[in-house]
PDB file of C-alpha atoms in Angstrom:
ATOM      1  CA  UNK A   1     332.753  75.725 -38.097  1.00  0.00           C
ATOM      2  CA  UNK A   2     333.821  78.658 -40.345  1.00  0.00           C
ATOM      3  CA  UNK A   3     332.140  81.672 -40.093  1.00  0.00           C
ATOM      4  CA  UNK A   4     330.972  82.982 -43.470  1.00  0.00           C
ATOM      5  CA  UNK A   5     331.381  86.519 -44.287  1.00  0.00           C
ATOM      6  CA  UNK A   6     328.290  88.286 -44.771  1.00  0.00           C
ATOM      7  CA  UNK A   7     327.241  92.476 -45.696  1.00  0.00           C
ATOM      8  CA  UNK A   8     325.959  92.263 -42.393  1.00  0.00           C
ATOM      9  CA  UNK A   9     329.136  92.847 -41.277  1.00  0.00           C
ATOM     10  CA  UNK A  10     330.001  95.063 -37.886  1.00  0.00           C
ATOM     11  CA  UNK A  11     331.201  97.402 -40.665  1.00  0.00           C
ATOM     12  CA  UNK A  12     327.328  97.432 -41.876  1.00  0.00           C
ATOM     13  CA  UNK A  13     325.521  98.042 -38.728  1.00  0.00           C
ATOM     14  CA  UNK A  14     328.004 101.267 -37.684  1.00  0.00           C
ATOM     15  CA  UNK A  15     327.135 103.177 -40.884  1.00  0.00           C
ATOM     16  CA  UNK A  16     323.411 103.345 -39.818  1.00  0.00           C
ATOM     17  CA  UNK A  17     322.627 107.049 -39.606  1.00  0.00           C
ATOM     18  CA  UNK A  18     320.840 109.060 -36.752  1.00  0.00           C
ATOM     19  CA  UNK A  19     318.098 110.474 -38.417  1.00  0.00           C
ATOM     20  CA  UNK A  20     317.730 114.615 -37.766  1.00  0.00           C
ATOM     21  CA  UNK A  21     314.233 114.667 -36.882  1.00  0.00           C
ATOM     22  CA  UNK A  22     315.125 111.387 -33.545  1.00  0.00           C
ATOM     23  CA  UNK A  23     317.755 114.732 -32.299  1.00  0.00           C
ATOM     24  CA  UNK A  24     314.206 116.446 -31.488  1.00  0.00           C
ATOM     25  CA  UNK A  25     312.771 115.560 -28.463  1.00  0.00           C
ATOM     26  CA  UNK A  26     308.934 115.080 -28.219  1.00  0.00           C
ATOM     27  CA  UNK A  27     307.789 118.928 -27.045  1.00  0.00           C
ATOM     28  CA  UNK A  28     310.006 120.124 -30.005  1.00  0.00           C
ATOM     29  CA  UNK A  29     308.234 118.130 -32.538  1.00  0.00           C
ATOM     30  CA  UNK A  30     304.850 119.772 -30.913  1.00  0.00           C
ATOM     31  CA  UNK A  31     306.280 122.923 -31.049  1.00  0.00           C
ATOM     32  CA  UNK A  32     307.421 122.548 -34.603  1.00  0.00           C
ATOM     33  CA  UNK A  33     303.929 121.269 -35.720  1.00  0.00           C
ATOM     34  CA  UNK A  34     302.448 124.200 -33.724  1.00  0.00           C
ATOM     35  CA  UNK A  35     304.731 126.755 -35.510  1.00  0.00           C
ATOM     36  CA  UNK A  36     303.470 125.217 -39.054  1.00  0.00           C
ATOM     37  CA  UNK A  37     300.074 125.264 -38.409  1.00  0.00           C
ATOM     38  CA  UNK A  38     299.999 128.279 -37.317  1.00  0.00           C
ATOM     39  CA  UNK A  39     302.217 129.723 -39.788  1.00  0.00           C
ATOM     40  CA  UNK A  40     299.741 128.218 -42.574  1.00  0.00           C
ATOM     41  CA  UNK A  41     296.822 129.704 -41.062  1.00  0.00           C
ATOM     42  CA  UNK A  42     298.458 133.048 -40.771  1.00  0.00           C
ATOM     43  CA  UNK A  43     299.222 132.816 -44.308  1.00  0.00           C
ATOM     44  CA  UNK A  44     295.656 131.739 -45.491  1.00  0.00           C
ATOM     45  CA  UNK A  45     294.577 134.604 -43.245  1.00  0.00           C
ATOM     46  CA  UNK A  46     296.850 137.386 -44.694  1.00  0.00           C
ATOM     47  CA  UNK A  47     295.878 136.630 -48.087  1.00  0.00           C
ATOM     48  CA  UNK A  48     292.295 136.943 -47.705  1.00  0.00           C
ATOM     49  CA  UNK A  49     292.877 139.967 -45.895  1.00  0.00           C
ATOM     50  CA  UNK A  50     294.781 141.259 -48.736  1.00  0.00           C
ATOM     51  CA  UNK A  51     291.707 139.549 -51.116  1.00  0.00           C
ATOM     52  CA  UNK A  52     289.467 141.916 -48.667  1.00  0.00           C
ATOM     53  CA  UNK A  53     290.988 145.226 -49.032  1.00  0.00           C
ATOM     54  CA  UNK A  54     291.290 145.107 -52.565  1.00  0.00           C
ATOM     55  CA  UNK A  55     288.074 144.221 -53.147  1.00  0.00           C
ATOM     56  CA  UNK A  56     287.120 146.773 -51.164  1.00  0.00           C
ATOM     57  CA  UNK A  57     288.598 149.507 -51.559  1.00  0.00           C
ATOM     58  CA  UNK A  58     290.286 148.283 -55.243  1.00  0.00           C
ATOM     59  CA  UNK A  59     293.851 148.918 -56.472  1.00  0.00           C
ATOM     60  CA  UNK A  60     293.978 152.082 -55.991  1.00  0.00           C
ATOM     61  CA  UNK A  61     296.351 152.045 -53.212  1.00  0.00           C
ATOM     62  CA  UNK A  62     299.966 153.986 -52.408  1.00  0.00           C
ATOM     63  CA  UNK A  63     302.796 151.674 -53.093  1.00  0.00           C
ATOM     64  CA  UNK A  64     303.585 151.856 -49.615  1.00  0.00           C
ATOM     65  CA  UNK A  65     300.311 149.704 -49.243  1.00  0.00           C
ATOM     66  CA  UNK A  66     301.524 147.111 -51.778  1.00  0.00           C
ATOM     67  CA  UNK A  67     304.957 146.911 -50.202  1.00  0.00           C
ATOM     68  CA  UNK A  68     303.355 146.576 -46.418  1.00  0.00           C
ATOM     69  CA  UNK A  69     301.872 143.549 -48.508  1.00  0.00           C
ATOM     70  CA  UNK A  70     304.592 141.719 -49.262  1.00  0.00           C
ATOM     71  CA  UNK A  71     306.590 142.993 -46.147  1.00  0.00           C
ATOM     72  CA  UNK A  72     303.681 140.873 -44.197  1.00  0.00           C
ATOM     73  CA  UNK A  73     303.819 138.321 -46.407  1.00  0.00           C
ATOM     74  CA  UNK A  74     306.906 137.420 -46.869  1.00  0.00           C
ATOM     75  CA  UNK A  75     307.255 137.895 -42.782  1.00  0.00           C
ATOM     76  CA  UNK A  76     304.335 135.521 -42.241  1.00  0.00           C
ATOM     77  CA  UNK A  77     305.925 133.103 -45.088  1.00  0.00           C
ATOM     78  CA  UNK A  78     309.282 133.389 -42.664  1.00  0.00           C
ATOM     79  CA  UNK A  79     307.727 132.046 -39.862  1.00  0.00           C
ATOM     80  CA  UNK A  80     305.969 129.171 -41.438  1.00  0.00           C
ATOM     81  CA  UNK A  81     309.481 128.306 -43.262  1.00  0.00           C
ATOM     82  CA  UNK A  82     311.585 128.329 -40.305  1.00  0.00           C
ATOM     83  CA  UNK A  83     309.237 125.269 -38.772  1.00  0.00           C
ATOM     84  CA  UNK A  84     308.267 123.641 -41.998  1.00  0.00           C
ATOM     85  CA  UNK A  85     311.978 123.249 -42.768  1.00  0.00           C
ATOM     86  CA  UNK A  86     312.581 121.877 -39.288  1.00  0.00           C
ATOM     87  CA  UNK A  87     310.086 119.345 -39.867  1.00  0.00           C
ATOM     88  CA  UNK A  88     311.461 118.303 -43.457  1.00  0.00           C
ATOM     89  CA  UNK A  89     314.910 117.615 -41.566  1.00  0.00           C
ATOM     90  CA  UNK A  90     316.969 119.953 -44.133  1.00  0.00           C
ATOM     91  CA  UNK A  91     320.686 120.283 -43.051  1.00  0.00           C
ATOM     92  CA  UNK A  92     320.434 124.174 -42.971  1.00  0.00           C
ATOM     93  CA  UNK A  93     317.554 124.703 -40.846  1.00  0.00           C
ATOM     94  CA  UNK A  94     318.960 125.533 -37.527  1.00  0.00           C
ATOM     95  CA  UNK A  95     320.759 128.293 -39.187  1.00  0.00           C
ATOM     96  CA  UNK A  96     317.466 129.438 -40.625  1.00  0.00           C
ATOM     97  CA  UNK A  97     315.789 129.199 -37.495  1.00  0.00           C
ATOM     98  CA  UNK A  98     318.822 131.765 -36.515  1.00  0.00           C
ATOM     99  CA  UNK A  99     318.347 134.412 -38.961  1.00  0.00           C
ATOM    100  CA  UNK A 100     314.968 134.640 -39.207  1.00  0.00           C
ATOM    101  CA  UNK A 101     314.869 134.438 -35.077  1.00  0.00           C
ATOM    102  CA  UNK A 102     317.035 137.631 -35.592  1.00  0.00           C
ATOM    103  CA  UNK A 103     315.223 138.809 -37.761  1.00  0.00           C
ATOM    104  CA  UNK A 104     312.101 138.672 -35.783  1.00  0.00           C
ATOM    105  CA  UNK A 105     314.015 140.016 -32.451  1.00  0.00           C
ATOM    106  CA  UNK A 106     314.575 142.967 -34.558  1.00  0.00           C
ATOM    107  CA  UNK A 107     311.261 143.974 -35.535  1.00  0.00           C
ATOM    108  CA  UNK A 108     309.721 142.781 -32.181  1.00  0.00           C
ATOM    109  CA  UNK A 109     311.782 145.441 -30.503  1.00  0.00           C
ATOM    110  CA  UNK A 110     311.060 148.043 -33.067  1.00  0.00           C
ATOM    111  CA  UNK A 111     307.383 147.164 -32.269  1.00  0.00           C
ATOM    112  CA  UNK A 112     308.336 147.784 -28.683  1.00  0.00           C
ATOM    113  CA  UNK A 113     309.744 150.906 -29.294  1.00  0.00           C
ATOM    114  CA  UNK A 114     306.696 152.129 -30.616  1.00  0.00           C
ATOM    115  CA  UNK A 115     304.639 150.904 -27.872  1.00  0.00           C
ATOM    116  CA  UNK A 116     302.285 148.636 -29.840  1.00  0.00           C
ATOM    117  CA  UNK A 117     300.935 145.856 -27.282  1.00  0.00           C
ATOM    118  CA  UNK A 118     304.049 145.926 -24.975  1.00  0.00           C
ATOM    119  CA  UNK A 119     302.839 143.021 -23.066  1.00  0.00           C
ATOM    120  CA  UNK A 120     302.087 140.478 -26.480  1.00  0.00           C
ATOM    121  CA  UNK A 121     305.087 141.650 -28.244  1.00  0.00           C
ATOM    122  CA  UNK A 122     307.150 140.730 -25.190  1.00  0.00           C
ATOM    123  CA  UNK A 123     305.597 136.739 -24.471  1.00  0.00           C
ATOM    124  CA  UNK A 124     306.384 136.899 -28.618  1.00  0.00           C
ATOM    125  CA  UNK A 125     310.207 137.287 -27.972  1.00  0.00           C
ATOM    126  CA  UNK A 126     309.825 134.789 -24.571  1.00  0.00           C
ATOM    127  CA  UNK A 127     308.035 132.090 -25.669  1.00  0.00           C
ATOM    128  CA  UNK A 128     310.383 130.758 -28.026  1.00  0.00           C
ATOM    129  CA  UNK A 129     313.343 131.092 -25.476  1.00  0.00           C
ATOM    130  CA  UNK A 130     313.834 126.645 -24.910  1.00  0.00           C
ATOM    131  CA  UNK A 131     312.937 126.487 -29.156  1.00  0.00           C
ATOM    132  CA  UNK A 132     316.391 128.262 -29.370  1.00  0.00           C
ATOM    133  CA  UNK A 133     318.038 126.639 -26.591  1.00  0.00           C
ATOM    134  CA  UNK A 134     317.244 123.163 -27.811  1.00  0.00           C
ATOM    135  CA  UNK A 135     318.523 124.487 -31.258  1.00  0.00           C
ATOM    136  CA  UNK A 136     321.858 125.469 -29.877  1.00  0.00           C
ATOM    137  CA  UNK A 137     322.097 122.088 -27.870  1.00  0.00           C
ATOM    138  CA  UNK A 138     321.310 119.886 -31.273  1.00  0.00           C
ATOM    139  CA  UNK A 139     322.767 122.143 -33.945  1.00  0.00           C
ATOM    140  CA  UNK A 140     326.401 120.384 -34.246  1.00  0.00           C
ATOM    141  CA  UNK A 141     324.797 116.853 -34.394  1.00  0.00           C
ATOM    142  CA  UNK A 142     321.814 118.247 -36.769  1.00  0.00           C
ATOM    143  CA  UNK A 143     324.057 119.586 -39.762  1.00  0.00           C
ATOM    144  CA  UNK A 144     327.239 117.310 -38.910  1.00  0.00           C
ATOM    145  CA  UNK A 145     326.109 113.542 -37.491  1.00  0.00           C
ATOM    146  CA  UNK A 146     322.462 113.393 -38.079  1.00  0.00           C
ATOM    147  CA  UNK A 147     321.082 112.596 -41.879  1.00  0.00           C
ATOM    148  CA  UNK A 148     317.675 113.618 -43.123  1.00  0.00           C
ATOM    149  CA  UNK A 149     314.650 110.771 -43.594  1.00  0.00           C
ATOM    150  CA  UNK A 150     314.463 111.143 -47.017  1.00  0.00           C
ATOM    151  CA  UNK A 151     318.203 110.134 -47.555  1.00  0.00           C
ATOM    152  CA  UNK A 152     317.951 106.714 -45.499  1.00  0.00           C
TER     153      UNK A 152
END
């Protein structure tokens, strides 16, 4: 018998893509969720803090109080990023991840400097030590090989 040519085709079944979020292994995924929820719930906390004091003690504040405002913020918005983008599988996220992570190093160590909650601020730069391992380990098959849900 002849054999009919089909689209299912070897040629078919090699083009099927590794999706970016499968490259994560199972305590990443947890980690990621962890990171967003948290992140969220720092943000929802920071604003009402923010609702607080002005209601409190109104707008009468320096603008060295409304810039420590958005410097929290937008630190607090950082961290919630760096996971949520994770999450959504964008091709750019690892090197996210590696800016902000800077970033964060950064102004960890100034907060060491200063003495604030040595202990804390320390687990804070050690904790995510295997997050950025795991990111080094997957980052040439994340943004080279590995395609994002939403595009299969």
């Amino acid at each position: 018998m002849m054999e009919q040519n089909t689209i299912f085709d070897k040629s078919f079944e090699e083009e099927i893509s590794i999706r970016r979020r499968d490259l994560m292994p199972i305590w990443l995924k947890i980690y990621v969720w962890c990171g967003m929820i948290i992140g969220a719930a720092l943000v929802v906390t920071l604003i009402a803090t923010i609702c607080y004091l002005w209601s409190t003690e109104g707008i009468n504040g320096t603008w060295i109080t409304y810039l420590s405002y958005v410097f929290f913020l937008v630190i607090v918005l950082s961290f919630f990023l760096k996971h949520y983008l994770m999450w959504m599988e964008a091709r750019q996220a690892i090197v996210w991840n590696i800016i902000i992570g800077i970033l964060w190093f950064v102004i960890f160590q100034f907060i060491l400097w200063m003495n604030f909650m040595s202990l804390l601020v320390l687990l804070e730069v050690l904790i995510p030590i295997p997050y950025w391992i795991m990111l080094f380990r997957i980052k040439y098959r994340w943004e080279h090989v590995a395609v994002s849900g939403r595009k299969i």
